[in-house]
PDB file of C-alpha atoms in Angstrom:
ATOM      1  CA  UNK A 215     -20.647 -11.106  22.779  1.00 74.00           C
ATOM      2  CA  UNK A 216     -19.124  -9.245  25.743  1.00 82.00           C
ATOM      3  CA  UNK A 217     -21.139 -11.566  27.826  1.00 83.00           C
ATOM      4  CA  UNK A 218     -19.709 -14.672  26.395  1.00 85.00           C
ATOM      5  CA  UNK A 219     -16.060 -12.714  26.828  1.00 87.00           C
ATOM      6  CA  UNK A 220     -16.975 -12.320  30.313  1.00 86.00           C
ATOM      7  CA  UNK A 221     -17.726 -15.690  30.517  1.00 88.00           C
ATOM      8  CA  UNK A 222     -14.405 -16.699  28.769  1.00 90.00           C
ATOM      9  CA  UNK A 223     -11.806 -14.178  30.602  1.00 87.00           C
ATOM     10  CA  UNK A 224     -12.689 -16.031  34.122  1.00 86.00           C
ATOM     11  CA  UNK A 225     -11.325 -18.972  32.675  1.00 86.00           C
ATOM     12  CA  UNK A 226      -8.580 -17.078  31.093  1.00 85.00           C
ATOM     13  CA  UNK A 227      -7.416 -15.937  33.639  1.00 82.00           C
ATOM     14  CA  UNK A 228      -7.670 -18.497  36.819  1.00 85.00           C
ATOM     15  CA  UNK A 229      -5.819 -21.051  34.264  1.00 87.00           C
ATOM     16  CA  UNK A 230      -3.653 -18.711  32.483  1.00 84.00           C
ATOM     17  CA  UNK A 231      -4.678 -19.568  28.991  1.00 88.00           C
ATOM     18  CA  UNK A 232      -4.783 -17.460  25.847  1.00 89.00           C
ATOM     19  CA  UNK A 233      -8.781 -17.722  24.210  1.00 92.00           C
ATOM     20  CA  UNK A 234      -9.051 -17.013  20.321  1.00 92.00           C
ATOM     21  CA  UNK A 235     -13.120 -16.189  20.281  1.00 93.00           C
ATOM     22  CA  UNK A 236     -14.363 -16.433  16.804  1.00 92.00           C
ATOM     23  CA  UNK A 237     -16.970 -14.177  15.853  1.00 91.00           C
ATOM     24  CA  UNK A 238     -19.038 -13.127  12.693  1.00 88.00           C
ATOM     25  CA  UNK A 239     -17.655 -10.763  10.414  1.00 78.00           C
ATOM     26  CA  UNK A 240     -15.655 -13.101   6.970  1.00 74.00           C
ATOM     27  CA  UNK A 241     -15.175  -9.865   5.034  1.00 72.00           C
ATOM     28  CA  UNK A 242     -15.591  -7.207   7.747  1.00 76.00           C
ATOM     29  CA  UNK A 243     -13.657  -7.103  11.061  1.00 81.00           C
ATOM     30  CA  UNK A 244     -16.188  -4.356  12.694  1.00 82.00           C
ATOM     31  CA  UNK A 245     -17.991  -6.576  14.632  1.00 85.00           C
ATOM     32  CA  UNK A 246     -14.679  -8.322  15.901  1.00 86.00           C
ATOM     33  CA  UNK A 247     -13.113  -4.961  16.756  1.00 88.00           C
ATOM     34  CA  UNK A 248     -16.198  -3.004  18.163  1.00 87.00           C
ATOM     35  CA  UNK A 249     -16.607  -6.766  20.463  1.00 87.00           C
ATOM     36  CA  UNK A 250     -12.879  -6.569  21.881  1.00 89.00           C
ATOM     37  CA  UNK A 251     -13.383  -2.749  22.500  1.00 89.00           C
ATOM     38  CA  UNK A 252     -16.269  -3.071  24.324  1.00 89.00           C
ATOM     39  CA  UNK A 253     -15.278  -6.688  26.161  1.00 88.00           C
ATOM     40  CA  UNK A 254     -11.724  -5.539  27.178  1.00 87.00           C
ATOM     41  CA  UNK A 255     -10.305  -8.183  24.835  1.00 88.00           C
ATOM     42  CA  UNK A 256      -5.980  -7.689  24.434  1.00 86.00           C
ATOM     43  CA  UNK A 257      -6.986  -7.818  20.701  1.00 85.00           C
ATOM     44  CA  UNK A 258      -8.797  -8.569  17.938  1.00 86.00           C
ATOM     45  CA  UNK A 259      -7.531  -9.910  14.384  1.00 85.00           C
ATOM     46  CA  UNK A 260      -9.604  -8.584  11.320  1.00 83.00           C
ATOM     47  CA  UNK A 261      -9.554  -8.466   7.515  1.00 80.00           C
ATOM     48  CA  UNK A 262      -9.151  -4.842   7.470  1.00 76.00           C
ATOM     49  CA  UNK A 263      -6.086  -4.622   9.576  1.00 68.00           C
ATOM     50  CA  UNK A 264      -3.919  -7.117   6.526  1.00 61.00           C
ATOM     51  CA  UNK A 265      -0.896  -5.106   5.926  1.00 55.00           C
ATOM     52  CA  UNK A 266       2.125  -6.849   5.646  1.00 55.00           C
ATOM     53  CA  UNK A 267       2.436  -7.252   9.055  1.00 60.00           C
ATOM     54  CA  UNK A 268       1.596 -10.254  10.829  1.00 75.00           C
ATOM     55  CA  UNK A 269      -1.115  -9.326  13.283  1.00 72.00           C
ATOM     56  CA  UNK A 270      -0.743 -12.152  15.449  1.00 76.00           C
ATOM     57  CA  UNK A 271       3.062 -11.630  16.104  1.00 74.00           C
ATOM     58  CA  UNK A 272       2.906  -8.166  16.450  1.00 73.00           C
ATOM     59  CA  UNK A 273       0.403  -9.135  19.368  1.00 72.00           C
ATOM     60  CA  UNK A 274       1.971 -11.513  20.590  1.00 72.00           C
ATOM     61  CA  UNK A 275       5.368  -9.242  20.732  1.00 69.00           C
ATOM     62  CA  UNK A 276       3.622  -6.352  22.450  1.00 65.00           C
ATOM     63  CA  UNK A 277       1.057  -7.932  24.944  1.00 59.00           C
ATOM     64  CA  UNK A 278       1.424 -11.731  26.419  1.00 59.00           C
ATOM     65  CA  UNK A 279       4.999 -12.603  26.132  1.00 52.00           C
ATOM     66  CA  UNK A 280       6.096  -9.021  27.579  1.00 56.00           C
ATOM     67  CA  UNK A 281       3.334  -8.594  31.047  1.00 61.00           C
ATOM     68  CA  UNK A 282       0.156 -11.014  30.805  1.00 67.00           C
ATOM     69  CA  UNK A 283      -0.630 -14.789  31.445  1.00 73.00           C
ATOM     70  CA  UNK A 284      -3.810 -15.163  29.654  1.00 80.00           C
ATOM     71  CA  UNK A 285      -5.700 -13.094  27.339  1.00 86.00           C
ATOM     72  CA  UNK A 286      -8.592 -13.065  24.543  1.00 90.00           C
ATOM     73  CA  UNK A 287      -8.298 -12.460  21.149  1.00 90.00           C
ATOM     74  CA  UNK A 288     -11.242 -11.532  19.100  1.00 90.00           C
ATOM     75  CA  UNK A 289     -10.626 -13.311  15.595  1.00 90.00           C
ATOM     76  CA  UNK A 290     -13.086 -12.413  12.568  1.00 87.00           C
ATOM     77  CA  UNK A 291     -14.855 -15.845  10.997  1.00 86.00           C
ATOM     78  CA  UNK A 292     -12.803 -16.736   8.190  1.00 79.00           C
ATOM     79  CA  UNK A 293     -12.502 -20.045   6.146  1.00 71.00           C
ATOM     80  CA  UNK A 294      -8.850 -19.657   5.459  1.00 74.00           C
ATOM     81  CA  UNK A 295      -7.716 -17.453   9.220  1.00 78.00           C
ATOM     82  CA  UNK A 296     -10.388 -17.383  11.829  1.00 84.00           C
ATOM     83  CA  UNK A 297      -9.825 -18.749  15.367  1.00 88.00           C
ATOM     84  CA  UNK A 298      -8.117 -22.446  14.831  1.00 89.00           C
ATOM     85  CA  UNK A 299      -5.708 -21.215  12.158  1.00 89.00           C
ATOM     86  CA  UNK A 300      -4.507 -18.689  14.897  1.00 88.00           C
ATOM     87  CA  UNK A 301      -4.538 -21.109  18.030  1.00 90.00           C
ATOM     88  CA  UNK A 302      -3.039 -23.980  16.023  1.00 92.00           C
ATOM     89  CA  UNK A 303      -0.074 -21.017  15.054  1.00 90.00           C
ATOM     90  CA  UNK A 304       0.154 -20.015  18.848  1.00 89.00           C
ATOM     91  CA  UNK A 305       0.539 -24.103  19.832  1.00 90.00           C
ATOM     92  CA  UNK A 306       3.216 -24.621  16.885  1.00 91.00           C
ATOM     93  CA  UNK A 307       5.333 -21.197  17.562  1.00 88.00           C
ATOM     94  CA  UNK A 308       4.819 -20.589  20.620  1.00 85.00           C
ATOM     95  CA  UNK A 309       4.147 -24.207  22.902  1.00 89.00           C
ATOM     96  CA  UNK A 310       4.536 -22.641  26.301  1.00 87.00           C
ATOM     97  CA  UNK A 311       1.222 -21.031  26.089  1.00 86.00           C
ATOM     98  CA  UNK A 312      -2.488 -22.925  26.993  1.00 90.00           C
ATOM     99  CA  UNK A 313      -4.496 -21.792  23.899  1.00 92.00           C
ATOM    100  CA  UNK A 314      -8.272 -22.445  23.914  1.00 92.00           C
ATOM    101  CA  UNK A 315     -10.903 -21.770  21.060  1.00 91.00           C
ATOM    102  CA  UNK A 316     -14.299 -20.253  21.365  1.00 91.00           C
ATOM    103  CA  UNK A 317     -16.336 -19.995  18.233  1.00 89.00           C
ATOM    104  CA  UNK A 318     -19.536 -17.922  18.990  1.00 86.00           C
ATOM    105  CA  UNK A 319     -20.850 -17.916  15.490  1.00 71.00           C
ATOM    106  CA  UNK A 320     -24.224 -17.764  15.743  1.00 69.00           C
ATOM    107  CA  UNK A 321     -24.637 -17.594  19.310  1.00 69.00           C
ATOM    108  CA  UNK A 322     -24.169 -13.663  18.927  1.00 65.00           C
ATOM    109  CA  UNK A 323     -27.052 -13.368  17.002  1.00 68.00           C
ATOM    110  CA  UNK A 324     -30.599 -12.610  19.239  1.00 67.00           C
ATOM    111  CA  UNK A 325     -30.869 -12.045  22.697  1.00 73.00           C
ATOM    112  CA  UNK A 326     -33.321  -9.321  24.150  1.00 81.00           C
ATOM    113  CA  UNK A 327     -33.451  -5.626  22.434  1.00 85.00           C
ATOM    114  CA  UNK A 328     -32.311  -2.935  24.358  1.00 87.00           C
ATOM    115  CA  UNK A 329     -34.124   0.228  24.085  1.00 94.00           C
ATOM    116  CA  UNK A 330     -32.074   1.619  20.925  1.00 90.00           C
ATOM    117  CA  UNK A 331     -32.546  -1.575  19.397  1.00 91.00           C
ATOM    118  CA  UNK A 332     -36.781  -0.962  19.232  1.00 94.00           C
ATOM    119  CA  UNK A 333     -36.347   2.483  18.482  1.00 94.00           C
ATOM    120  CA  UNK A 334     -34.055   2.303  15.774  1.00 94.00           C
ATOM    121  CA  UNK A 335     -36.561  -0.778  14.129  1.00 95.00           C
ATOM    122  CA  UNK A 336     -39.475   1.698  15.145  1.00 96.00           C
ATOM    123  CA  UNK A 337     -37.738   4.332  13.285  1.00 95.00           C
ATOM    124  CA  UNK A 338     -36.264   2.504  10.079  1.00 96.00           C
ATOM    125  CA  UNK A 339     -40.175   0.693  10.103  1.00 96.00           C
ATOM    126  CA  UNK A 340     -41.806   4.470   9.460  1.00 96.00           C
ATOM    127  CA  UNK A 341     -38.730   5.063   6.738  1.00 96.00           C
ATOM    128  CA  UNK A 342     -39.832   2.251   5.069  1.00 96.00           C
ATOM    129  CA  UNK A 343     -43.501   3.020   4.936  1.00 96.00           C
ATOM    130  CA  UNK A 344     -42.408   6.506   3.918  1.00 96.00           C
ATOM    131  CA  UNK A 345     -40.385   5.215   1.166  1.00 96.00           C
ATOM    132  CA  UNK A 346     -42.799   2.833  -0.511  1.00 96.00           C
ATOM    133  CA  UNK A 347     -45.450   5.941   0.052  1.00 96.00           C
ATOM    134  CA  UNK A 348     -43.190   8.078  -1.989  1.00 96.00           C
ATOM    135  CA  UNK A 349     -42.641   5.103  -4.725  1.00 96.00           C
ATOM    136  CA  UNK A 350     -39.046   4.530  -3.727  1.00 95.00           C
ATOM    137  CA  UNK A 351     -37.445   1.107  -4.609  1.00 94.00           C
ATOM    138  CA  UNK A 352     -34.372  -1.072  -4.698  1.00 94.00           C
ATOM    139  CA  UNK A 353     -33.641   0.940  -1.330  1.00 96.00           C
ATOM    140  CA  UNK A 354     -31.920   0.358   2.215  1.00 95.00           C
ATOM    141  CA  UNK A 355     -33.596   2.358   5.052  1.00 96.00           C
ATOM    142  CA  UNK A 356     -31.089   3.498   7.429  1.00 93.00           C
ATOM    143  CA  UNK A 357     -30.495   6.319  10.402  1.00 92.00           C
ATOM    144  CA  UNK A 358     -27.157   8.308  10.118  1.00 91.00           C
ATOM    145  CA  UNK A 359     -26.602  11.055  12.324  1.00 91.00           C
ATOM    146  CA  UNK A 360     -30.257  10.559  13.644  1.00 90.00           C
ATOM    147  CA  UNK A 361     -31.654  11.153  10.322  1.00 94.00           C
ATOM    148  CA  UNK A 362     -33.665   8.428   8.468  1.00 95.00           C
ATOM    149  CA  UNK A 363     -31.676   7.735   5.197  1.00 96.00           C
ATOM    150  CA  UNK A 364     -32.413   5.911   2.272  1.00 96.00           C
ATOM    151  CA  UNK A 365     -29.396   4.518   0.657  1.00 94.00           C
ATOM    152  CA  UNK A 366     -29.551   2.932  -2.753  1.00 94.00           C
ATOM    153  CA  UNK A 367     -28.765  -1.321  -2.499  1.00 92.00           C
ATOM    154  CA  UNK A 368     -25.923  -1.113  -4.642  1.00 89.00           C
ATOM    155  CA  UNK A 369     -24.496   1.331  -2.197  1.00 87.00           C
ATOM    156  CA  UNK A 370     -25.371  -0.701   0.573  1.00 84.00           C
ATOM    157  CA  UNK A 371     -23.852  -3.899  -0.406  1.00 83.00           C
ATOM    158  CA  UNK A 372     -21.054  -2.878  -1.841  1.00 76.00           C
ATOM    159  CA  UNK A 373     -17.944  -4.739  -0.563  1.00 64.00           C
ATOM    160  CA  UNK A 374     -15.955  -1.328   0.207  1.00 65.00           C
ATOM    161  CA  UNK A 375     -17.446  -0.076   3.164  1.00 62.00           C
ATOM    162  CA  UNK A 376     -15.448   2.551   5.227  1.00 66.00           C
ATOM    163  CA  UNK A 377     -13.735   1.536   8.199  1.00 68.00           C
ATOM    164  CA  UNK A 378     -12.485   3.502  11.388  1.00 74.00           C
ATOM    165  CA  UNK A 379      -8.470   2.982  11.699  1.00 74.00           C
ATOM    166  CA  UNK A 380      -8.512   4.916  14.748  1.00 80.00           C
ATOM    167  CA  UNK A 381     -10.113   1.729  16.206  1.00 80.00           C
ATOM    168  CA  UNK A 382      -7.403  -0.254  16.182  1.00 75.00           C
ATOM    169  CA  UNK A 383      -5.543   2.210  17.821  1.00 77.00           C
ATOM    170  CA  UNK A 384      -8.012   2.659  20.592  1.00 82.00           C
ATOM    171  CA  UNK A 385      -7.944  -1.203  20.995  1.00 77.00           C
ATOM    172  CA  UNK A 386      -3.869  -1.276  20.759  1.00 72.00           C
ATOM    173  CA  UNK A 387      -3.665   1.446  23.862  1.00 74.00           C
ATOM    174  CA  UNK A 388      -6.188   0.046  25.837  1.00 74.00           C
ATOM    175  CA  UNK A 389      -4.896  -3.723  25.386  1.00 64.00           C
ATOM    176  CA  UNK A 390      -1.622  -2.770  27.048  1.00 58.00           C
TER     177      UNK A 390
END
């Protein structure tokens, strides 16, 4: 993904556009806000974040109508809000802006493992051997803290998973 945002932000920027880049996520914003963190993205718009106030005006209030002429927004995949309900919103309320749309979707997926990537596979590979050694079923194998863990599936797919609010905030200072 930051590699595509790369990509994107060149454009961005030499023709002063704003880019809504679409990205996996429907239910779960973590891979949209962990993407604009690490890209440098001005923001990203996730599930998690829907309080009653309207993330893409209070963006739009604090970051490209105040100091910048183009910027990326990372927008969760969603069937009712991802990236053209937000761009066709900028066009309509705000016309004096050049919006573009990116959708990665599957484009994110693959791409060469890093080093963590074979280790942690190496590592969750043993857990699972282990597990089905020690007659262990309807389990996830996992590595929190370094540890191997096995976590129960109905843990694991449950729709409730935590989420780290001081993200946004990270994102929010950095995005100034």
């Amino acid at each position: 993904i930051v590699e595509c945002v790369d990509r994107i932000r060149d454009t961005a920027q030499s023709h002063e556009r704003i880019f809504f880049v679409e990205v996996m996520g429907r239910d779960a914003g973590f891979l949209a806000q962990n993407s604009a963190i690490a890209s440098g993205a001005e923001a990203a718009i996730i599930p998690e974040d829907s309080t009653d106030v309207d993330q893409l005006a209070q963006f739009m209030e604090r970051g490209i109508r105040k100091s910048k002429r183009s910027c990326i927004v990372i927008v969760s995949e969603s069937p009712k809000c991802g990236a053209i309900y937000y761009a066709d919103r900028v066009k309509k309320e705000f016309p004096q802006f050049d919006v573009r749309i990116s959708i990665l979707g599957h484009l994110q997926r693959g791409g060469r493992p890093t080093a963590r990537d074979r280790i942690l596979a190496s590592c969750t590979g043993v857990g699972a051997i282990d597990a089905i050694m020690q007659g262990q079923r309807n389990i996830m194998v996992g590595v929190r803290n370094n540890e191997v863990v096995y976590v129960p599936l109905s843990e694991a797919i449950r729709s409730d998973k935590p989420f780290d609010r001081n993200l946004i905030k990270v994102l929010n200072e950095l995005s100034i």
